[in-house]
């Protein structure tokens, strides 16, 4: 292995996935290889983005399985087959069990669209996060990339970036600014940072330079 193999879990439009694809294409993630995309929903645009980039991509909807156990067993099988080193949750709306999460200590990361510990935890996803930030009246918000543990949005923080709240913001305008200025910048940076740590922890790994990757 010369690069950490990454699985990106998605549920929607996949703009964060696109940021990873673009960053990899620009040679900015030399220690990471995007190897698998798993969507919790059929027909989402994230799957198209993955296919256009030549990344194996599959929809694995929870509702097509009898139990959470069977669902997670299928996901584990896919991760095993691709020999995945790091799981990136990029707008993944299905809940992973504590049992699943505990199998991958420090090997699952998530992007959350606020400065944790503000506006996070159960129920804080999508526009709701920005609605609450505006309702509270904060002047600064942002995004956080963190490790995933059994507590929703509770794992160790990896990177954060602040974004200004402007007069007249709506949840939609704030969401867009947080994505453009923070999420799409932070996520590739965090993936490269953790991938490098994974590669560096194995002395046999020789990392390809940009030119021969
Ligand atoms: C992003 O706001 C991300 O922070 C959150 O879900 C959203 C996903 O958007 N976890 P996209 O599918 O990457 O466009």
CSV table of C-alpha atoms and ligand atoms in Angstrom, one decimal:
chain,number,residue,atom,x,y,z
A,1,UNK,CA,0.0,0.0,0.0
A,2,UNK,CA,1.5,3.3,-1.0
A,3,UNK,CA,-1.6,5.4,-0.2
A,4,UNK,CA,-4.4,5.1,2.4
A,5,UNK,CA,-7.5,3.8,0.7
A,6,UNK,CA,-10.5,5.9,1.4
A,7,UNK,CA,-14.3,5.1,1.4
A,8,UNK,CA,-16.6,8.1,1.2
A,9,UNK,CA,-20.1,7.6,2.6
A,10,UNK,CA,-22.7,10.0,1.2
A,11,UNK,CA,-26.5,10.5,1.1
A,12,UNK,CA,-27.1,13.5,-1.2
A,13,UNK,CA,-25.6,16.0,-3.6
A,14,UNK,CA,-22.0,15.1,-2.8
A,15,UNK,CA,-20.4,18.5,-3.0
A,16,UNK,CA,-17.9,17.5,-0.3
A,17,UNK,CA,-17.2,14.3,-2.3
A,18,UNK,CA,-16.6,16.5,-5.3
A,19,UNK,CA,-14.1,18.6,-3.3
A,20,UNK,CA,-12.2,15.4,-2.5
A,21,UNK,CA,-12.3,14.3,-6.1
A,22,UNK,CA,-11.0,17.7,-7.3
A,23,UNK,CA,-8.3,17.9,-4.6
A,24,UNK,CA,-7.1,14.4,-5.6
A,25,UNK,CA,-7.0,15.3,-9.3
A,26,UNK,CA,-5.0,18.4,-8.4
A,27,UNK,CA,-2.4,16.3,-6.6
A,28,UNK,CA,-3.3,17.8,-3.2
A,29,UNK,CA,-4.0,14.4,-1.5
A,30,UNK,CA,-0.8,12.5,-2.3
A,31,UNK,CA,-1.3,10.0,0.6
A,32,UNK,CA,-4.9,9.2,-0.2
A,33,UNK,CA,-6.7,7.2,-2.9
A,34,UNK,CA,-10.5,7.5,-3.2
A,35,UNK,CA,-11.4,3.8,-3.6
A,36,UNK,CA,-15.1,3.4,-2.8
A,37,UNK,CA,-18.3,5.5,-2.4
A,38,UNK,CA,-21.3,4.2,-0.5
A,39,UNK,CA,-24.6,6.0,-0.6
A,40,UNK,CA,-27.4,5.4,1.9
A,41,UNK,CA,-29.9,6.4,-0.9
A,42,UNK,CA,-30.4,5.3,-4.5
A,43,UNK,CA,-30.3,7.9,-7.3
A,44,UNK,CA,-28.4,10.7,-5.5
A,45,UNK,CA,-26.1,13.0,-7.5
A,46,UNK,CA,-23.1,12.0,-5.3
A,47,UNK,CA,-23.2,8.6,-7.1
A,48,UNK,CA,-23.0,10.3,-10.5
A,49,UNK,CA,-20.0,12.3,-9.3
A,50,UNK,CA,-18.2,9.2,-8.1
A,51,UNK,CA,-18.9,7.3,-11.4
A,52,UNK,CA,-17.7,10.3,-13.5
A,53,UNK,CA,-14.5,10.2,-11.5
A,54,UNK,CA,-14.1,6.4,-12.0
A,55,UNK,CA,-14.6,5.5,-8.3
A,56,UNK,CA,-16.6,2.3,-7.6
A,57,UNK,CA,-19.9,3.6,-6.2
A,58,UNK,CA,-22.9,1.7,-4.7
A,59,UNK,CA,-26.2,2.6,-3.1
A,60,UNK,CA,-26.7,0.5,0.0
A,61,UNK,CA,-30.1,1.7,1.5
A,62,UNK,CA,-30.8,0.6,5.0
A,63,UNK,CA,-34.4,-0.2,4.2
A,64,UNK,CA,-33.4,-3.0,1.9
A,65,UNK,CA,-32.1,-5.0,4.8
A,66,UNK,CA,-34.1,-6.7,7.5
A,67,UNK,CA,-31.9,-5.5,10.3
A,68,UNK,CA,-29.2,-3.0,11.1
A,69,UNK,CA,-26.9,-5.9,11.7
A,70,UNK,CA,-27.4,-7.2,8.2
A,71,UNK,CA,-27.0,-3.7,6.7
A,72,UNK,CA,-23.7,-3.1,8.5
A,73,UNK,CA,-22.4,-6.6,7.7
A,74,UNK,CA,-22.9,-5.8,4.0
A,75,UNK,CA,-21.0,-2.5,4.4
A,76,UNK,CA,-18.2,-4.2,6.3
A,77,UNK,CA,-17.9,-6.8,3.5
A,78,UNK,CA,-17.5,-4.0,1.0
A,79,UNK,CA,-14.9,-2.2,3.1
A,80,UNK,CA,-13.0,-5.4,3.5
A,81,UNK,CA,-13.0,-6.2,-0.2
A,82,UNK,CA,-11.5,-2.8,-1.0
A,83,UNK,CA,-9.1,-3.0,1.9
A,84,UNK,CA,-10.3,0.4,3.1
A,85,UNK,CA,-8.1,2.3,5.6
A,86,UNK,CA,-10.2,5.4,6.3
A,87,UNK,CA,-14.0,6.1,6.2
A,88,UNK,CA,-15.1,9.6,5.4
A,89,UNK,CA,-18.7,10.6,6.3
A,90,UNK,CA,-19.5,13.4,3.9
A,91,UNK,CA,-23.2,14.2,4.4
A,92,UNK,CA,-24.0,10.6,5.3
A,93,UNK,CA,-27.5,10.6,6.9
A,94,UNK,CA,-27.8,6.9,8.0
A,95,UNK,CA,-26.8,6.2,11.6
A,96,UNK,CA,-24.0,3.8,12.2
A,97,UNK,CA,-24.2,1.7,15.3
A,98,UNK,CA,-21.8,2.0,18.3
A,99,UNK,CA,-20.7,-1.5,17.5
A,100,UNK,CA,-19.7,-0.5,13.9
A,101,UNK,CA,-18.0,2.7,15.0
A,102,UNK,CA,-16.0,0.9,17.7
A,103,UNK,CA,-14.5,-1.4,15.0
A,104,UNK,CA,-12.7,1.6,13.5
A,105,UNK,CA,-11.1,3.7,16.2
A,106,UNK,CA,-9.7,6.9,14.7
A,107,UNK,CA,-10.5,5.6,11.2
A,108,UNK,CA,-13.8,7.3,10.6
A,109,UNK,CA,-14.0,11.0,10.2
A,110,UNK,CA,-17.0,13.3,9.7
A,111,UNK,CA,-17.6,16.9,8.4
A,112,UNK,CA,-20.1,19.0,10.4
A,113,UNK,CA,-21.2,22.4,9.3
A,114,UNK,CA,-20.6,24.3,12.6
A,115,UNK,CA,-17.9,25.0,15.1
A,116,UNK,CA,-18.3,22.1,17.4
A,117,UNK,CA,-19.4,22.1,20.3
A,118,UNK,CA,-22.0,24.7,19.0
A,119,UNK,CA,-25.0,23.5,17.0
A,120,UNK,CA,-24.1,19.8,16.9
A,121,UNK,CA,-25.4,16.5,18.3
A,122,UNK,CA,-28.6,14.6,17.6
A,123,UNK,CA,-30.9,16.4,15.2
A,124,UNK,CA,-28.4,18.9,14.0
A,125,UNK,CA,-27.9,18.2,10.3
A,126,UNK,CA,-28.5,20.0,7.0
A,127,UNK,CA,-30.2,23.4,7.1
A,128,UNK,CA,-31.2,22.9,10.8
A,129,UNK,CA,-27.6,23.7,11.9
A,130,UNK,CA,-27.7,27.0,10.1
A,131,UNK,CA,-31.2,27.9,11.2
A,132,UNK,CA,-30.1,27.4,14.8
A,133,UNK,CA,-27.0,29.5,14.3
A,134,UNK,CA,-29.0,32.3,12.9
A,135,UNK,CA,-31.7,32.0,15.6
A,136,UNK,CA,-29.1,32.2,18.3
A,137,UNK,CA,-27.5,35.2,16.6
A,138,UNK,CA,-23.9,34.1,16.5
A,139,UNK,CA,-21.6,36.3,14.4
A,140,UNK,CA,-19.2,33.5,13.5
A,141,UNK,CA,-19.9,29.9,12.6
A,142,UNK,CA,-17.9,27.5,10.5
A,143,UNK,CA,-17.2,23.8,9.9
A,144,UNK,CA,-15.4,21.0,11.9
A,145,UNK,CA,-13.8,17.8,10.8
A,146,UNK,CA,-13.7,15.3,13.6
A,147,UNK,CA,-13.2,11.7,14.4
A,148,UNK,CA,-16.4,9.7,14.8
A,149,UNK,CA,-17.0,7.8,18.1
A,150,UNK,CA,-20.2,6.6,19.8
A,151,UNK,CA,-21.3,10.2,20.7
A,152,UNK,CA,-23.0,12.1,17.8
A,153,UNK,CA,-20.5,14.8,16.7
A,154,UNK,CA,-18.5,14.0,19.9
A,155,UNK,CA,-15.2,12.6,18.6
A,156,UNK,CA,-11.8,14.4,18.8
A,157,UNK,CA,-11.6,17.5,16.6
A,158,UNK,CA,-9.1,17.3,13.7
A,159,UNK,CA,-9.6,20.7,11.9
A,160,UNK,CA,-11.9,23.7,12.2
A,161,UNK,CA,-12.4,26.8,10.1
A,162,UNK,CA,-14.5,29.9,11.0
A,163,UNK,CA,-16.9,31.7,8.7
A,164,UNK,CA,-18.6,35.0,9.2
A,165,UNK,CA,-22.3,35.3,9.5
A,166,UNK,CA,-23.5,38.3,7.5
A,167,UNK,CA,-26.5,40.6,8.0
A,168,UNK,CA,-29.5,39.3,6.0
A,169,UNK,CA,-28.2,35.7,5.9
A,170,UNK,CA,-30.8,33.0,5.4
A,171,UNK,CA,-30.1,29.4,6.4
A,172,UNK,CA,-29.5,28.8,2.7
A,173,UNK,CA,-27.0,31.7,2.1
A,174,UNK,CA,-25.1,30.7,5.3
A,175,UNK,CA,-25.0,27.1,4.3
A,176,UNK,CA,-23.5,28.0,1.0
A,177,UNK,CA,-20.8,30.3,2.5
A,178,UNK,CA,-19.9,27.6,5.1
A,179,UNK,CA,-19.5,25.0,2.3
A,180,UNK,CA,-17.5,27.2,0.0
A,181,UNK,CA,-15.2,28.8,2.6
A,182,UNK,CA,-14.9,26.0,5.1
A,183,UNK,CA,-16.2,22.5,4.3
A,184,UNK,CA,-14.7,22.1,0.8
A,185,UNK,CA,-11.3,23.4,2.0
A,186,UNK,CA,-11.2,21.5,5.3
A,187,UNK,CA,-12.3,18.0,4.2
A,188,UNK,CA,-9.5,17.4,1.6
A,189,UNK,CA,-7.0,18.8,4.0
A,190,UNK,CA,-8.1,16.5,6.9
A,191,UNK,CA,-8.2,13.5,4.6
A,192,UNK,CA,-4.7,14.1,3.5
A,193,UNK,CA,-3.5,14.7,7.0
A,194,UNK,CA,-5.0,11.5,8.4
A,195,UNK,CA,-4.0,9.5,5.3
A,196,UNK,CA,-0.4,10.7,5.8
A,197,UNK,CA,-0.5,9.6,9.4
A,198,UNK,CA,-1.8,6.2,8.3
A,199,UNK,CA,1.0,5.9,5.7
A,200,UNK,CA,3.7,7.1,8.1
A,201,UNK,CA,2.6,4.6,10.7
A,202,UNK,CA,3.7,1.9,8.3
A,203,UNK,CA,7.5,2.1,7.6
A,204,UNK,CA,7.2,0.0,4.5
A,205,UNK,CA,5.1,2.4,2.6
A,206,UNK,CA,6.6,4.4,-0.1
A,207,UNK,CA,4.5,7.3,-1.1
A,208,UNK,CA,4.2,8.1,-4.8
A,209,UNK,CA,5.2,11.6,-5.8
A,210,UNK,CA,2.5,13.6,-7.7
A,211,UNK,CA,4.2,12.7,-11.0
A,212,UNK,CA,3.9,8.9,-10.8
A,213,UNK,CA,0.6,8.7,-8.9
B,1,LIG,C1,-22.7,19.2,4.4
B,1,LIG,O1,-23.2,20.4,4.9
B,1,LIG,C2,-21.9,18.4,5.5
B,1,LIG,O2,-21.3,19.3,6.4
B,1,LIG,C3,-23.0,17.7,6.2
B,1,LIG,O3,-23.9,17.3,5.2
B,1,LIG,C4,-23.8,18.2,4.0
B,1,LIG,C5,-23.5,17.3,2.8
B,1,LIG,O4,-23.5,18.0,1.6
B,1,LIG,N1,-22.5,16.7,7.0
B,1,LIG,P1,-22.9,17.4,0.3
B,1,LIG,O5,-23.7,16.1,0.0
B,1,LIG,O6,-21.5,17.1,0.5
B,1,LIG,O7,-23.2,18.4,-0.8
